[in-house]
Amino acid sequence: MAIDILFKNGKIVTDSGIFKADVAVTGEKITAIAASIKPDPETTVIDCRSKLILPGAIDAHTHLAMPFGGTISSDDYETGTRSAACGGTTTVFDFILQDTGETFPDAIKRRDALAAPQAVVDYSFHLAVKDVHDKLLYTMEDAVKMGVPSFKVFMVYDFGVTDGVFYEVLEHSKSIGALIGVHAENNELVNYLSAKYAAEKKLSPWYHYLSRPEFVEGEADERAIHWAKATGAALYIVHLANAQGLRAVTKARDEGYPIFAETCPQYLNFTSDVYKRPDGRNFVCSPPIKGKASQKALWDGIARGDIATVATDHCPFLQKEKDWGKKDFRKIPNGCAGIENMYPYMLSEANKGHISYSKAVELCSTNVAKIFGLSHKKGAVEAGRDADIVVYDPLKRVTIKNKDMHGATDHTIWEGEYLRGYPVQTWSRGKLVAKDGKFLGQKGAGQFVACKPINLKTPDLRNL
Ligand SMILES: [Zn+2]
């Protein structure tokens, strides 16, 4: 088999180490990894001297073209995945919000019809559960068979579910190979505190943070873990941002429960002080960014392995939409952009010595593939897997500017952040889709990736 692309003289980063080797790609797949591979006459050789070769990141948490707060998030499947590609992310998981009365397979078909013609890199889905009355619950299994074994419940918002439905879904997940994710915040307290501050005319973005004090998330994390333990189901906590919830995760994991936690770069890099800034509304997301103690706890959780993944919760809105809440935090659409910044940021933290490169790869790619049943294709630079490869230049220096980003949003909370090192090439299934800050991919080239059912007995999950 002729070699199409040969990555020569680079160092490969895996979740467990770094080693010097060449990587051969034929068609869409990685076909060989060895100390020295000879090119064929037709082979395109990519010199990776002094560069790192990484698996493309898998962003486990994005909201593309998501209806929310009276508008729609400003990146669609094209601009969102284009932005992802330029930041070294080669697979994105998007959330499908089930319509009331809609079966899960219908929900998948509805959103895939939007995504397929637009996506520039591969994508998969999580299903956000709204309605499981009567037979709808049993259509979860049909979704698993279609390659979407991951579901999420919201404990907040008007589309959130009751504890009863949450429990029912957890219970059902065990027999069908599904994994339940949760957005954990206490809805009653958020509603009470928001109304209280509004009545007192306390309406600046700072009160977004105060109406969702840290225990609003912590208590809900504890409750969610409680239901997971009670049903014996696995649980994936999305965008965990607080120390109290993380303590509950650590305790449950120490007791042997399959609880997986995800956090986001915005929680690792900023603190709640941002809500006092003049542009505080731009940072409004839920759960809100927490105080210094929680931020430190998250980094400690990463070091211990109690935080399994880092994902973006990419859900951008335009400045004018964020401005709806200039005088009332309740009117600010919740969410920030980050799809292009996650991998560069986490790798920069590695470059600065805060974590290892292997840790960054584990959090942003390998563990995501393991948890969501994608290890047969994604998550590592390994023979047999898709050639989703990032060439990373540790010497490059970048100051993030929104004008250099490739999405459709007109501002970023990452403006002015300084990064050491940057992805300089992104390959998606053997095709170069981004190079030196230029997008080179193609609309519609991204494909839906079917995930395998969740099986806690596989080594991937047993040892996580
Ligand atoms: Zn989200």
PDB file of N, CA and C in Angstrom, residues 75-83 85-86 112-123 406 428-429 431-434 439-448:
ATOM      1  N   ASP A  75     -22.513  30.540  15.758  1.00  0.00           N
ATOM      2  CA  ASP A  75     -21.799  29.645  14.843  1.00  0.00           C
ATOM      3  C   ASP A  75     -22.711  28.511  14.401  1.00  0.00           C
ATOM      4  N   ASP A  76     -22.783  28.293  13.102  1.00  0.00           N
ATOM      5  CA  ASP A  76     -23.511  27.124  12.613  1.00  0.00           C
ATOM      6  C   ASP A  76     -22.519  25.977  12.405  1.00  0.00           C
ATOM      7  N   TYR A  77     -22.959  24.917  11.764  1.00  0.00           N
ATOM      8  CA  TYR A  77     -22.074  23.754  11.619  1.00  0.00           C
ATOM      9  C   TYR A  77     -20.861  24.067  10.740  1.00  0.00           C
ATOM     10  N   GLU A  78     -21.045  24.991   9.799  1.00  0.00           N
ATOM     11  CA  GLU A  78     -19.901  25.335   8.950  1.00  0.00           C
ATOM     12  C   GLU A  78     -18.891  26.219   9.693  1.00  0.00           C
ATOM     13  N   THR A  79     -19.356  27.352  10.207  1.00  0.00           N
ATOM     14  CA  THR A  79     -18.403  28.281  10.822  1.00  0.00           C
ATOM     15  C   THR A  79     -17.834  27.702  12.122  1.00  0.00           C
ATOM     16  N   GLY A  80     -18.658  26.944  12.834  1.00  0.00           N
ATOM     17  CA  GLY A  80     -18.195  26.334  14.086  1.00  0.00           C
ATOM     18  C   GLY A  80     -17.108  25.303  13.835  1.00  0.00           C
ATOM     19  N   THR A  81     -17.321  24.442  12.867  1.00  0.00           N
ATOM     20  CA  THR A  81     -16.316  23.400  12.618  1.00  0.00           C
ATOM     21  C   THR A  81     -15.078  23.978  11.918  1.00  0.00           C
ATOM     22  N   ARG A  82     -15.280  25.040  11.150  1.00  0.00           N
ATOM     23  CA  ARG A  82     -14.133  25.726  10.522  1.00  0.00           C
ATOM     24  C   ARG A  82     -13.225  26.296  11.615  1.00  0.00           C
ATOM     25  N   SER A  83     -13.850  26.926  12.571  1.00  0.00           N
ATOM     26  CA  SER A  83     -13.123  27.480  13.701  1.00  0.00           C
ATOM     27  C   SER A  83     -12.427  26.354  14.475  1.00  0.00           C
ATOM     28  N   ALA A  85     -11.409  23.455  13.346  1.00  0.00           N
ATOM     29  CA  ALA A  85     -10.291  22.930  12.555  1.00  0.00           C
ATOM     30  C   ALA A  85      -9.056  23.811  12.719  1.00  0.00           C
ATOM     31  N   CYS A  86      -9.261  25.127  12.725  1.00  0.00           N
ATOM     32  CA  CYS A  86      -8.119  26.039  12.813  1.00  0.00           C
ATOM     33  C   CYS A  86      -7.482  26.026  14.203  1.00  0.00           C
ATOM     34  N   ASP A 112     -28.952  16.095  11.788  1.00  0.00           N
ATOM     35  CA  ASP A 112     -27.931  15.640  10.848  1.00  0.00           C
ATOM     36  C   ASP A 112     -28.169  16.237   9.459  1.00  0.00           C
ATOM     37  N   ALA A 113     -29.437  16.484   9.137  1.00  0.00           N
ATOM     38  CA  ALA A 113     -29.756  17.096   7.845  1.00  0.00           C
ATOM     39  C   ALA A 113     -29.144  18.498   7.755  1.00  0.00           C
ATOM     40  N   LEU A 114     -29.032  19.170   8.899  1.00  0.00           N
ATOM     41  CA  LEU A 114     -28.391  20.491   8.944  1.00  0.00           C
ATOM     42  C   LEU A 114     -26.870  20.365   8.907  1.00  0.00           C
ATOM     43  N   ALA A 115     -26.354  19.429   9.703  1.00  0.00           N
ATOM     44  CA  ALA A 115     -24.908  19.330   9.909  1.00  0.00           C
ATOM     45  C   ALA A 115     -24.181  18.771   8.682  1.00  0.00           C
ATOM     46  N   ALA A 116     -24.721  17.728   8.092  1.00  0.00           N
ATOM     47  CA  ALA A 116     -23.994  16.998   7.039  1.00  0.00           C
ATOM     48  C   ALA A 116     -23.524  17.885   5.877  1.00  0.00           C
ATOM     49  N   PRO A 117     -24.380  18.757   5.340  1.00  0.00           N
ATOM     50  CA  PRO A 117     -23.884  19.567   4.211  1.00  0.00           C
ATOM     51  C   PRO A 117     -22.932  20.685   4.627  1.00  0.00           C
ATOM     52  N   GLN A 118     -22.828  20.951   5.931  1.00  0.00           N
ATOM     53  CA  GLN A 118     -22.054  22.115   6.381  1.00  0.00           C
ATOM     54  C   GLN A 118     -20.712  21.783   7.023  1.00  0.00           C
ATOM     55  N   ALA A 119     -20.682  20.685   7.789  1.00  0.00           N
ATOM     56  CA  ALA A 119     -19.521  20.434   8.648  1.00  0.00           C
ATOM     57  C   ALA A 119     -18.247  20.260   7.830  1.00  0.00           C
ATOM     58  N   VAL A 120     -17.161  20.869   8.304  1.00  0.00           N
ATOM     59  CA  VAL A 120     -15.874  20.741   7.607  1.00  0.00           C
ATOM     60  C   VAL A 120     -14.987  19.698   8.282  1.00  0.00           C
ATOM     61  N   VAL A 121     -15.261  19.362   9.529  1.00  0.00           N
ATOM     62  CA  VAL A 121     -14.586  18.225  10.178  1.00  0.00           C
ATOM     63  C   VAL A 121     -15.668  17.304  10.733  1.00  0.00           C
ATOM     64  N   ASP A 122     -15.248  16.130  11.203  1.00  0.00           N
ATOM     65  CA  ASP A 122     -16.213  15.123  11.638  1.00  0.00           C
ATOM     66  C   ASP A 122     -16.966  15.572  12.885  1.00  0.00           C
ATOM     67  N   TYR A 123     -18.133  15.016  13.048  1.00  0.00           N
ATOM     68  CA  TYR A 123     -18.987  15.428  14.155  1.00  0.00           C
ATOM     69  C   TYR A 123     -19.795  14.241  14.639  1.00  0.00           C
ATOM     70  N   HIS A 406     -11.740  32.029  13.267  1.00  0.00           N
ATOM     71  CA  HIS A 406     -12.377  31.631  12.012  1.00  0.00           C
ATOM     72  C   HIS A 406     -13.863  31.316  12.153  1.00  0.00           C
ATOM     73  N   SER A 428      -7.596  16.291   8.729  1.00  0.00           N
ATOM     74  CA  SER A 428      -8.830  15.568   9.046  1.00  0.00           C
ATOM     75  C   SER A 428      -8.973  14.404   8.079  1.00  0.00           C
ATOM     76  N   ARG A 429      -8.897  13.195   8.589  1.00  0.00           N
ATOM     77  CA  ARG A 429      -8.911  11.962   7.770  1.00  0.00           C
ATOM     78  C   ARG A 429      -7.995  12.105   6.542  1.00  0.00           C
ATOM     79  N   LYS A 431      -6.694  14.699   5.140  1.00  0.00           N
ATOM     80  CA  LYS A 431      -6.761  15.937   4.338  1.00  0.00           C
ATOM     81  C   LYS A 431      -6.332  17.126   5.200  1.00  0.00           C
ATOM     82  N   LEU A 432      -5.493  17.978   4.604  1.00  0.00           N
ATOM     83  CA  LEU A 432      -5.049  19.182   5.319  1.00  0.00           C
ATOM     84  C   LEU A 432      -6.197  20.191   5.344  1.00  0.00           C
ATOM     85  N   VAL A 433      -6.690  20.514   6.535  1.00  0.00           N
ATOM     86  CA  VAL A 433      -7.843  21.425   6.622  1.00  0.00           C
ATOM     87  C   VAL A 433      -7.477  22.797   7.195  1.00  0.00           C
ATOM     88  N   ALA A 434      -6.310  22.893   7.829  1.00  0.00           N
ATOM     89  CA  ALA A 434      -5.871  24.205   8.311  1.00  0.00           C
ATOM     90  C   ALA A 434      -4.355  24.216   8.369  1.00  0.00           C
ATOM     91  N   PHE A 439      -7.618  28.534   6.864  1.00  0.00           N
ATOM     92  CA  PHE A 439      -8.516  27.404   6.692  1.00  0.00           C
ATOM     93  C   PHE A 439      -8.431  26.874   5.266  1.00  0.00           C
ATOM     94  N   LEU A 440      -8.223  25.571   5.112  1.00  0.00           N
ATOM     95  CA  LEU A 440      -8.053  24.989   3.778  1.00  0.00           C
ATOM     96  C   LEU A 440      -9.057  23.882   3.493  1.00  0.00           C
ATOM     97  N   GLY A 441      -9.982  23.694   4.407  1.00  0.00           N
ATOM     98  CA  GLY A 441     -10.914  22.562   4.284  1.00  0.00           C
ATOM     99  C   GLY A 441     -12.081  22.875   3.371  1.00  0.00           C
ATOM    100  N   GLN A 442     -13.069  22.000   3.447  1.00  0.00           N
ATOM    101  CA  GLN A 442     -14.172  22.077   2.525  1.00  0.00           C
ATOM    102  C   GLN A 442     -15.485  21.867   3.250  1.00  0.00           C
ATOM    103  N   LYS A 443     -16.417  22.728   2.958  1.00  0.00           N
ATOM    104  CA  LYS A 443     -17.760  22.601   3.518  1.00  0.00           C
ATOM    105  C   LYS A 443     -18.348  21.248   3.116  1.00  0.00           C
ATOM    106  N   GLY A 444     -18.909  20.537   4.091  1.00  0.00           N
ATOM    107  CA  GLY A 444     -19.549  19.252   3.790  1.00  0.00           C
ATOM    108  C   GLY A 444     -18.607  18.060   3.828  1.00  0.00           C
ATOM    109  N   ALA A 445     -17.306  18.323   4.010  1.00  0.00           N
ATOM    110  CA  ALA A 445     -16.341  17.210   4.034  1.00  0.00           C
ATOM    111  C   ALA A 445     -16.398  16.440   5.355  1.00  0.00           C
ATOM    112  N   GLY A 446     -16.895  17.086   6.397  1.00  0.00           N
ATOM    113  CA  GLY A 446     -17.025  16.418   7.691  1.00  0.00           C
ATOM    114  C   GLY A 446     -18.103  15.349   7.640  1.00  0.00           C
ATOM    115  N   GLN A 447     -17.882  14.273   8.358  1.00  0.00           N
ATOM    116  CA  GLN A 447     -18.862  13.175   8.362  1.00  0.00           C
ATOM    117  C   GLN A 447     -19.356  12.902   9.778  1.00  0.00           C
ATOM    118  N   PHE A 448     -20.572  12.405   9.843  1.00  0.00           N
ATOM    119  CA  PHE A 448     -21.101  11.935  11.115  1.00  0.00           C
ATOM    120  C   PHE A 448     -20.305  10.696  11.547  1.00  0.00           C
TER     121      PHE A 448
END
